[in-house]
PDB file of C-alpha atoms in Angstrom:
ATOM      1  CA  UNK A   1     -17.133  69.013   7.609  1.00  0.00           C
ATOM      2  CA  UNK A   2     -17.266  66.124   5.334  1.00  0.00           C
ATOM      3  CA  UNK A   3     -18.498  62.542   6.563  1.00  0.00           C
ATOM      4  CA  UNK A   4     -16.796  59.358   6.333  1.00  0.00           C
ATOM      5  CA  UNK A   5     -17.834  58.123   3.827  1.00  0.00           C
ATOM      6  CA  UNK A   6     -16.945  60.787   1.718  1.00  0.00           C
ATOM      7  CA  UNK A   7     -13.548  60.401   3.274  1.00  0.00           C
ATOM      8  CA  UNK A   8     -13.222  57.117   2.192  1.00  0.00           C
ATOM      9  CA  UNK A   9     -14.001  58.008  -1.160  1.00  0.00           C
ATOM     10  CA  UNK A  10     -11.957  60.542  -1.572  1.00  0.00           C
ATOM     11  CA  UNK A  11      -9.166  58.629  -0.288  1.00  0.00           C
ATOM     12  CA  UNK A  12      -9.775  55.469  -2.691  1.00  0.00           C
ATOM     13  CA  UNK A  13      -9.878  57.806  -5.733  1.00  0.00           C
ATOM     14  CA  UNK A  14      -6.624  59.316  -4.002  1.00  0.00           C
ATOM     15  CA  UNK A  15      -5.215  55.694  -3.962  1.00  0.00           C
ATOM     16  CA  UNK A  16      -5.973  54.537  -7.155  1.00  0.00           C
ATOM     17  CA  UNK A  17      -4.677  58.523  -9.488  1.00  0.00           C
ATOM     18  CA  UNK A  18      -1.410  58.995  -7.370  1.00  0.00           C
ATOM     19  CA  UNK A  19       1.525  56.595  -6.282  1.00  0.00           C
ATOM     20  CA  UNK A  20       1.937  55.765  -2.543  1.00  0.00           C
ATOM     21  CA  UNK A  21       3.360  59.183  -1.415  1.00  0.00           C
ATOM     22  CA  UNK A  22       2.030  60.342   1.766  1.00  0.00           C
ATOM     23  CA  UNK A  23      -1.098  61.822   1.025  1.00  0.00           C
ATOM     24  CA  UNK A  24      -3.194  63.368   4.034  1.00  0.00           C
ATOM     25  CA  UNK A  25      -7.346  63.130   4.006  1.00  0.00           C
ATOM     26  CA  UNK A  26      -8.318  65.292   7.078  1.00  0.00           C
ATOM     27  CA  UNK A  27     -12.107  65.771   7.820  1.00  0.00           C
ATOM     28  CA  UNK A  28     -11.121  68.407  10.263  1.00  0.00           C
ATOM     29  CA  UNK A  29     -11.929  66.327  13.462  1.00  0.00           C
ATOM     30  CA  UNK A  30      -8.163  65.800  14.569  1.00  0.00           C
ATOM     31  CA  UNK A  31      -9.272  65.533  18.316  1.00  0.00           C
ATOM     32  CA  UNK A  32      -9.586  61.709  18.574  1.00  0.00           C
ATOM     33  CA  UNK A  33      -6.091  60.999  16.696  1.00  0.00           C
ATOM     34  CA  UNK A  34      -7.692  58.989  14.023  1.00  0.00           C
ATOM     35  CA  UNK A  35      -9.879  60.856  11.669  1.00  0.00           C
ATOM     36  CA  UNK A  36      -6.489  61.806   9.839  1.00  0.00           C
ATOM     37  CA  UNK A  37      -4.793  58.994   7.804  1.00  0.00           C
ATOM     38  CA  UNK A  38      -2.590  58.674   4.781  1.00  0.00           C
ATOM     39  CA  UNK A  39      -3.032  56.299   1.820  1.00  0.00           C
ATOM     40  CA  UNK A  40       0.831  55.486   2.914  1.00  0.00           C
ATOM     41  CA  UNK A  41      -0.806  53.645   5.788  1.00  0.00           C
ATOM     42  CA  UNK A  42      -4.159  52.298   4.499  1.00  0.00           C
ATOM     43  CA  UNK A  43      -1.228  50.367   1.290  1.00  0.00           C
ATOM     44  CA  UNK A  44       0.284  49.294   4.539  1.00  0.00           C
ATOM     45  CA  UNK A  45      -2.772  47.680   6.093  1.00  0.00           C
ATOM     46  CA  UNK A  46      -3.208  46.042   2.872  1.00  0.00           C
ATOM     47  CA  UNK A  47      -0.381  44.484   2.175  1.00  0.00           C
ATOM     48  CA  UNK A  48      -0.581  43.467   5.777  1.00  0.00           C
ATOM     49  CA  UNK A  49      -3.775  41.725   4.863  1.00  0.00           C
ATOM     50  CA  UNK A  50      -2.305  39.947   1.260  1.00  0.00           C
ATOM     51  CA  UNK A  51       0.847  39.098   3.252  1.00  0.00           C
ATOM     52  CA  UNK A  52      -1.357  37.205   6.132  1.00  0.00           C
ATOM     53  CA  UNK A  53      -4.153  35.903   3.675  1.00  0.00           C
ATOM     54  CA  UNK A  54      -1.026  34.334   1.438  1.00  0.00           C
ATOM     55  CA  UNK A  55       0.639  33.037   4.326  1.00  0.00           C
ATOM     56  CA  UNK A  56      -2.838  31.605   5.471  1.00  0.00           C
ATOM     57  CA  UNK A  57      -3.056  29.988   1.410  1.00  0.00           C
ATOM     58  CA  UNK A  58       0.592  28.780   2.029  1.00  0.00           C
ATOM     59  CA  UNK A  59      -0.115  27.095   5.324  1.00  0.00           C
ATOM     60  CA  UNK A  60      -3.416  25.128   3.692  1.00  0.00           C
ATOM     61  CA  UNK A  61      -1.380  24.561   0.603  1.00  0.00           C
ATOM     62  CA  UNK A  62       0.887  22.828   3.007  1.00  0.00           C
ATOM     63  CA  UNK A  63      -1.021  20.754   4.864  1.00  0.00           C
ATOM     64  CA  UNK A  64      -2.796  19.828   1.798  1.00  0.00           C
ATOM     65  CA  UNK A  65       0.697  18.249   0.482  1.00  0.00           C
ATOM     66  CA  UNK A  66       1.265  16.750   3.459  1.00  0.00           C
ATOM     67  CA  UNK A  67      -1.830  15.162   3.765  1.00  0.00           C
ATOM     68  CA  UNK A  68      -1.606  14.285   0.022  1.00  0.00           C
ATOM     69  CA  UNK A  69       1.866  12.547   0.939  1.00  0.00           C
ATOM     70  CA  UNK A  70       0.182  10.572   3.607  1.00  0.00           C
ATOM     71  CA  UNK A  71      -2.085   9.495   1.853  1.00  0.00           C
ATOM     72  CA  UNK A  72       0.358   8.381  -1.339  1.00  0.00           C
ATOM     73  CA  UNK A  73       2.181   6.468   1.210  1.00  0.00           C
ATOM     74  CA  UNK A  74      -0.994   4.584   3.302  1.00  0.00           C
ATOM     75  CA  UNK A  75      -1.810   3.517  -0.625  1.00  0.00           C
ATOM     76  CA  UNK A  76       1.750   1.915  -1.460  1.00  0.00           C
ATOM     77  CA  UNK A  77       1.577   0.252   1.863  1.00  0.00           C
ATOM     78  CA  UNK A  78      -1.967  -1.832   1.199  1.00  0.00           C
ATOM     79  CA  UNK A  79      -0.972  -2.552  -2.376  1.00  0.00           C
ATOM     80  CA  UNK A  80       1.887  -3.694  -0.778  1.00  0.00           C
ATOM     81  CA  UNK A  81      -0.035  -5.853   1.942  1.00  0.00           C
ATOM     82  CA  UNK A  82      -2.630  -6.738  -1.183  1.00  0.00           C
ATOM     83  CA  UNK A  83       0.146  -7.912  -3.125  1.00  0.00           C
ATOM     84  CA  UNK A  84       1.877 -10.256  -0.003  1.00  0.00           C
ATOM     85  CA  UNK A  85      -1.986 -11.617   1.084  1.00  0.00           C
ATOM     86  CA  UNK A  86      -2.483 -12.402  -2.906  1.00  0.00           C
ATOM     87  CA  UNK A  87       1.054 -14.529  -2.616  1.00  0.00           C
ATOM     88  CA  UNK A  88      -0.184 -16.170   0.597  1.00  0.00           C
ATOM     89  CA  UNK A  89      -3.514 -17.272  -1.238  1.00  0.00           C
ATOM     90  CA  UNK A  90      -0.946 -17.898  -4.537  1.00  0.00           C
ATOM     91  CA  UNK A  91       0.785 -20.294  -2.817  1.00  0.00           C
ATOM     92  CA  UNK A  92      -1.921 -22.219  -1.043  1.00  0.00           C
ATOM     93  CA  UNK A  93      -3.829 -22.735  -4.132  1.00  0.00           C
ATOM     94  CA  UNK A  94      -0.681 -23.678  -5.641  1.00  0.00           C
ATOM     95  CA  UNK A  95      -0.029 -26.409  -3.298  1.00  0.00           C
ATOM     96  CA  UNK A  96      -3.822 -27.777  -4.024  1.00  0.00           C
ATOM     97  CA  UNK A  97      -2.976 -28.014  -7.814  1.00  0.00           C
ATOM     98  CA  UNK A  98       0.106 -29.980  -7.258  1.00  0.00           C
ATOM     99  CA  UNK A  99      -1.427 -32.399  -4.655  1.00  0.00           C
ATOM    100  CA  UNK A 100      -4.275 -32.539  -7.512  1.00  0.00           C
ATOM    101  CA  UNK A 101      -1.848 -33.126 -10.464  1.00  0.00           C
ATOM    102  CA  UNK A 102      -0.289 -35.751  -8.343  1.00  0.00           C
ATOM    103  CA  UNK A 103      -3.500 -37.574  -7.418  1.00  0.00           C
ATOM    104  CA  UNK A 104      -4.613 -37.652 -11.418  1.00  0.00           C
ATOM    105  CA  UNK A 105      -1.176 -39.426 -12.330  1.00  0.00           C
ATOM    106  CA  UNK A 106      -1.362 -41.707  -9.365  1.00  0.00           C
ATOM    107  CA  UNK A 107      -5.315 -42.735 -10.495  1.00  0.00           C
ATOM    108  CA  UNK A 108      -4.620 -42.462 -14.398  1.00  0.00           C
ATOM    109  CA  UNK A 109      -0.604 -43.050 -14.867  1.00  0.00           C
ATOM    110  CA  UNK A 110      -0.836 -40.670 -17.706  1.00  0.00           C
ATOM    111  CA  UNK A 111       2.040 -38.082 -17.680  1.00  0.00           C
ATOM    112  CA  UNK A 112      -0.334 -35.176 -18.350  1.00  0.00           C
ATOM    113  CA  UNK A 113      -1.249 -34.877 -14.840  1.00  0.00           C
ATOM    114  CA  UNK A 114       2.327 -34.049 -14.007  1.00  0.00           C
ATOM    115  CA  UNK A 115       2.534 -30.789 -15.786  1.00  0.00           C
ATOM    116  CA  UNK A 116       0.370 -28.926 -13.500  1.00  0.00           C
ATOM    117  CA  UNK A 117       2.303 -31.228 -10.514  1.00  0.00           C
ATOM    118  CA  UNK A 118       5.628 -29.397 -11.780  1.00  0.00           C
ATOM    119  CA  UNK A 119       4.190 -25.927 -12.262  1.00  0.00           C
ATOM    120  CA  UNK A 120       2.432 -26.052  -8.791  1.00  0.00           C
ATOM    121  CA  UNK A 121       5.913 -26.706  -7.179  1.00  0.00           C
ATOM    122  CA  UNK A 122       7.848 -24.373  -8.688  1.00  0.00           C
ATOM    123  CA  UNK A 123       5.104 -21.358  -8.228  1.00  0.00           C
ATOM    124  CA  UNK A 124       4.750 -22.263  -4.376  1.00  0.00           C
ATOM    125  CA  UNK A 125       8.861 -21.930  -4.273  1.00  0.00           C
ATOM    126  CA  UNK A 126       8.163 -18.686  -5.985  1.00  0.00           C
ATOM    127  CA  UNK A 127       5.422 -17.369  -3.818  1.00  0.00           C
ATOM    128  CA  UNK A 128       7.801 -18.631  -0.949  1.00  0.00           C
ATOM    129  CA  UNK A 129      10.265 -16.022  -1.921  1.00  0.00           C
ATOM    130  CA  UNK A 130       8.008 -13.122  -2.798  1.00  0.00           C
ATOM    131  CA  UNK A 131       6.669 -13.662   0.660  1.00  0.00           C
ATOM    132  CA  UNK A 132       9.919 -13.805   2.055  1.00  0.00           C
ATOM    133  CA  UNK A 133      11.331 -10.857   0.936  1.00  0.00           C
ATOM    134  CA  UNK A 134       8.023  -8.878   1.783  1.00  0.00           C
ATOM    135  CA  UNK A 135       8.079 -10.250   5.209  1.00  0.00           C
ATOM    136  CA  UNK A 136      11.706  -9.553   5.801  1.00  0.00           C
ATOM    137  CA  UNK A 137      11.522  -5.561   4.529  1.00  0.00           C
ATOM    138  CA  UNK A 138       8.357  -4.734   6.615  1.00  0.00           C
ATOM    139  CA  UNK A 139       7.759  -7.305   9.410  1.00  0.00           C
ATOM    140  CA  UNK A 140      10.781  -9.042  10.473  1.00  0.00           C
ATOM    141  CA  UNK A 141       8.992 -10.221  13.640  1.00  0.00           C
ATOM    142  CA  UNK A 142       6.995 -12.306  10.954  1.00  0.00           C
ATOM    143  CA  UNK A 143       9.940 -14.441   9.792  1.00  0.00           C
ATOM    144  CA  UNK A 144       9.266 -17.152  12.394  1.00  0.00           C
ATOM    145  CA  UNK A 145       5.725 -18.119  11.315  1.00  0.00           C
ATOM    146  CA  UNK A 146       6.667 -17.696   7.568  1.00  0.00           C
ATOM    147  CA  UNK A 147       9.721 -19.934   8.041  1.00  0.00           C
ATOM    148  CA  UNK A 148       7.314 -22.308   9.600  1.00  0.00           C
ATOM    149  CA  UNK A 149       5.337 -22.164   6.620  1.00  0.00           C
ATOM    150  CA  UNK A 150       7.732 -22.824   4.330  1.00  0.00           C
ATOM    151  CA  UNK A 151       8.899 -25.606   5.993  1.00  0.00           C
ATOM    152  CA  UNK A 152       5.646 -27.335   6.230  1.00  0.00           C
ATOM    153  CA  UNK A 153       5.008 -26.457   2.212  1.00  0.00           C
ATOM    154  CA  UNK A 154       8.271 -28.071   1.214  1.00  0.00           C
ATOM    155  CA  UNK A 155       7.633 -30.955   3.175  1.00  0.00           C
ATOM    156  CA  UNK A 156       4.425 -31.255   1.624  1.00  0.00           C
ATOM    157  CA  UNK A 157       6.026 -31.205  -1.913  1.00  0.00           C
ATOM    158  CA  UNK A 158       8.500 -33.801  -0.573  1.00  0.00           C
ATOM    159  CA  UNK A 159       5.535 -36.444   0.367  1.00  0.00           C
ATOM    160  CA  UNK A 160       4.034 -35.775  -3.340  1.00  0.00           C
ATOM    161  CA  UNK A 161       7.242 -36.434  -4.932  1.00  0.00           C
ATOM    162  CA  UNK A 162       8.037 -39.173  -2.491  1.00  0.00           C
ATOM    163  CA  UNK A 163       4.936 -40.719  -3.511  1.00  0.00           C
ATOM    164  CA  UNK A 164       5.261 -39.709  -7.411  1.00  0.00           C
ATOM    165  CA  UNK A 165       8.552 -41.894  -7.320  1.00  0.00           C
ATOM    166  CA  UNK A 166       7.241 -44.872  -5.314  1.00  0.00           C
ATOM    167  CA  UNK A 167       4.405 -45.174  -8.256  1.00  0.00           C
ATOM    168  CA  UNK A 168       7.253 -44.490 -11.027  1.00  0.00           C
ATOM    169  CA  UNK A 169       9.283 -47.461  -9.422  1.00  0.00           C
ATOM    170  CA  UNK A 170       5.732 -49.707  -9.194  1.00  0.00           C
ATOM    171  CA  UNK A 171       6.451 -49.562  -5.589  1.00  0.00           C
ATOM    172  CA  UNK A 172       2.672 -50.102  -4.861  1.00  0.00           C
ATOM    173  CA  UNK A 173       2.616 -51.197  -1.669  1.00  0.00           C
ATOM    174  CA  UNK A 174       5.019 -48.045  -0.442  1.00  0.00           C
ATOM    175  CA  UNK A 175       2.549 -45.605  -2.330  1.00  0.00           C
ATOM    176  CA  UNK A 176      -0.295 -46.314  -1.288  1.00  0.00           C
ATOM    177  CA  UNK A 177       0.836 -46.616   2.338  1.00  0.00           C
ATOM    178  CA  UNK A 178       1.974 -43.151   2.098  1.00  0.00           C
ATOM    179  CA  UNK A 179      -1.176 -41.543   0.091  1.00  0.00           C
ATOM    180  CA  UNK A 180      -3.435 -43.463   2.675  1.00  0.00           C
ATOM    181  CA  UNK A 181      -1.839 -43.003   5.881  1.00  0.00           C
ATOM    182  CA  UNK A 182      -2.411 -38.934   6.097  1.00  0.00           C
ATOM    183  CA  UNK A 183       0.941 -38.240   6.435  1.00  0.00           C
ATOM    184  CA  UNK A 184       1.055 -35.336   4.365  1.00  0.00           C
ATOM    185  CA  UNK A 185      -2.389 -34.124   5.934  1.00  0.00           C
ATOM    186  CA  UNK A 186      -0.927 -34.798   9.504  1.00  0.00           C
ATOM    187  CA  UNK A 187       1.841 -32.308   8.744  1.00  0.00           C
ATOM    188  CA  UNK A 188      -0.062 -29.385   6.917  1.00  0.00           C
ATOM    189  CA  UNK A 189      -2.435 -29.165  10.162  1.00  0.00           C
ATOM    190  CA  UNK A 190       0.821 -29.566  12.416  1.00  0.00           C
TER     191      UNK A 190
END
């Protein structure tokens, strides 16, 4: 009577020198209805195994794309929300450059103090836009405050030119009544 071990040697070596054909290892102890068993069947319970332990590879491998998809997506959307906050501060530091460029011309009268006036305008109506179209594509129920916004920004560039033209004229008087009276301050903090 051989042990089992030696019966699962014998099989192995049985396994690996002939093809999958049914090939019986009895130990002589059929009694219990498992002592005898083919290689047929021990292939079988192996390729049950790879088949499971691929399937459990395919299932990670899936959830690892997924995840990595997620994640590609949560990225785009704060670059996204980076690039709209980075107009937002665009814009109001535009707005301080062109209320500063006015200022120097209205102390100075040199022209020079102008260019950043006229680069500060356009930029805010550029910032404006990208903000616009952000807004519009991924929170709609935004539109309101940013129309708001823009509203109060033009209306600030208005003033500035306003005033810009009232010095060009040597309107004096009409000027300095509107650089003194806090009009445009009253309407950025309305």
């Amino acid at each position: 009577v051989a042990d089992d071990a030696q019966v699962d040697l014998l099989a192995q070596e049985l396994a690996q020198a002939l093809p999958y054909d049914r090939v019986v290892v009895d130990d002589g102890d059929t009694d219990d209805g498992h002592a005898v068993q083919s290689v047929e069947a021990r292939g079988w319970r192996r390729g049950a195994v790879l088949a499971l332990a691929a399937g459990v590879v395919a299932l990670l491998v899936g959830i690892s794309e997924l995840g990595h998809w997620r994640s590609t997506a949560a990225l785009a959307q704060l670059q996204s929300t980076e690039a709209a906050r980075a107009q937002v501060e665009r814009l109001l530091r535009r707005m301080i450059d062109a209320e500063t460029g006015q200022r120097g011309y209205l102390l100075t009268g040199h022209r020079d103090y102008l260019d950043p006036y006229r680069l500060a305008a356009e930029d805010v109506i550029d910032a404006l836009a990208a903000l616009r179209t952000y807004y519009a594509g991924r929170h709609p129920q935004a539109l309101p405050l940013l129309d708001e916004l823009e509203t109060l920004a033009l209306r600030k560039l208005s003033e500035l030119d306003t005033t810009k033209q009232a010095f060009d004229e040597g309107r004096q008087d009409v000027w300095r009544n509107l650089l003194l009276t806090g009009i445009g301050k009253e309407q950025m903090e309305g």
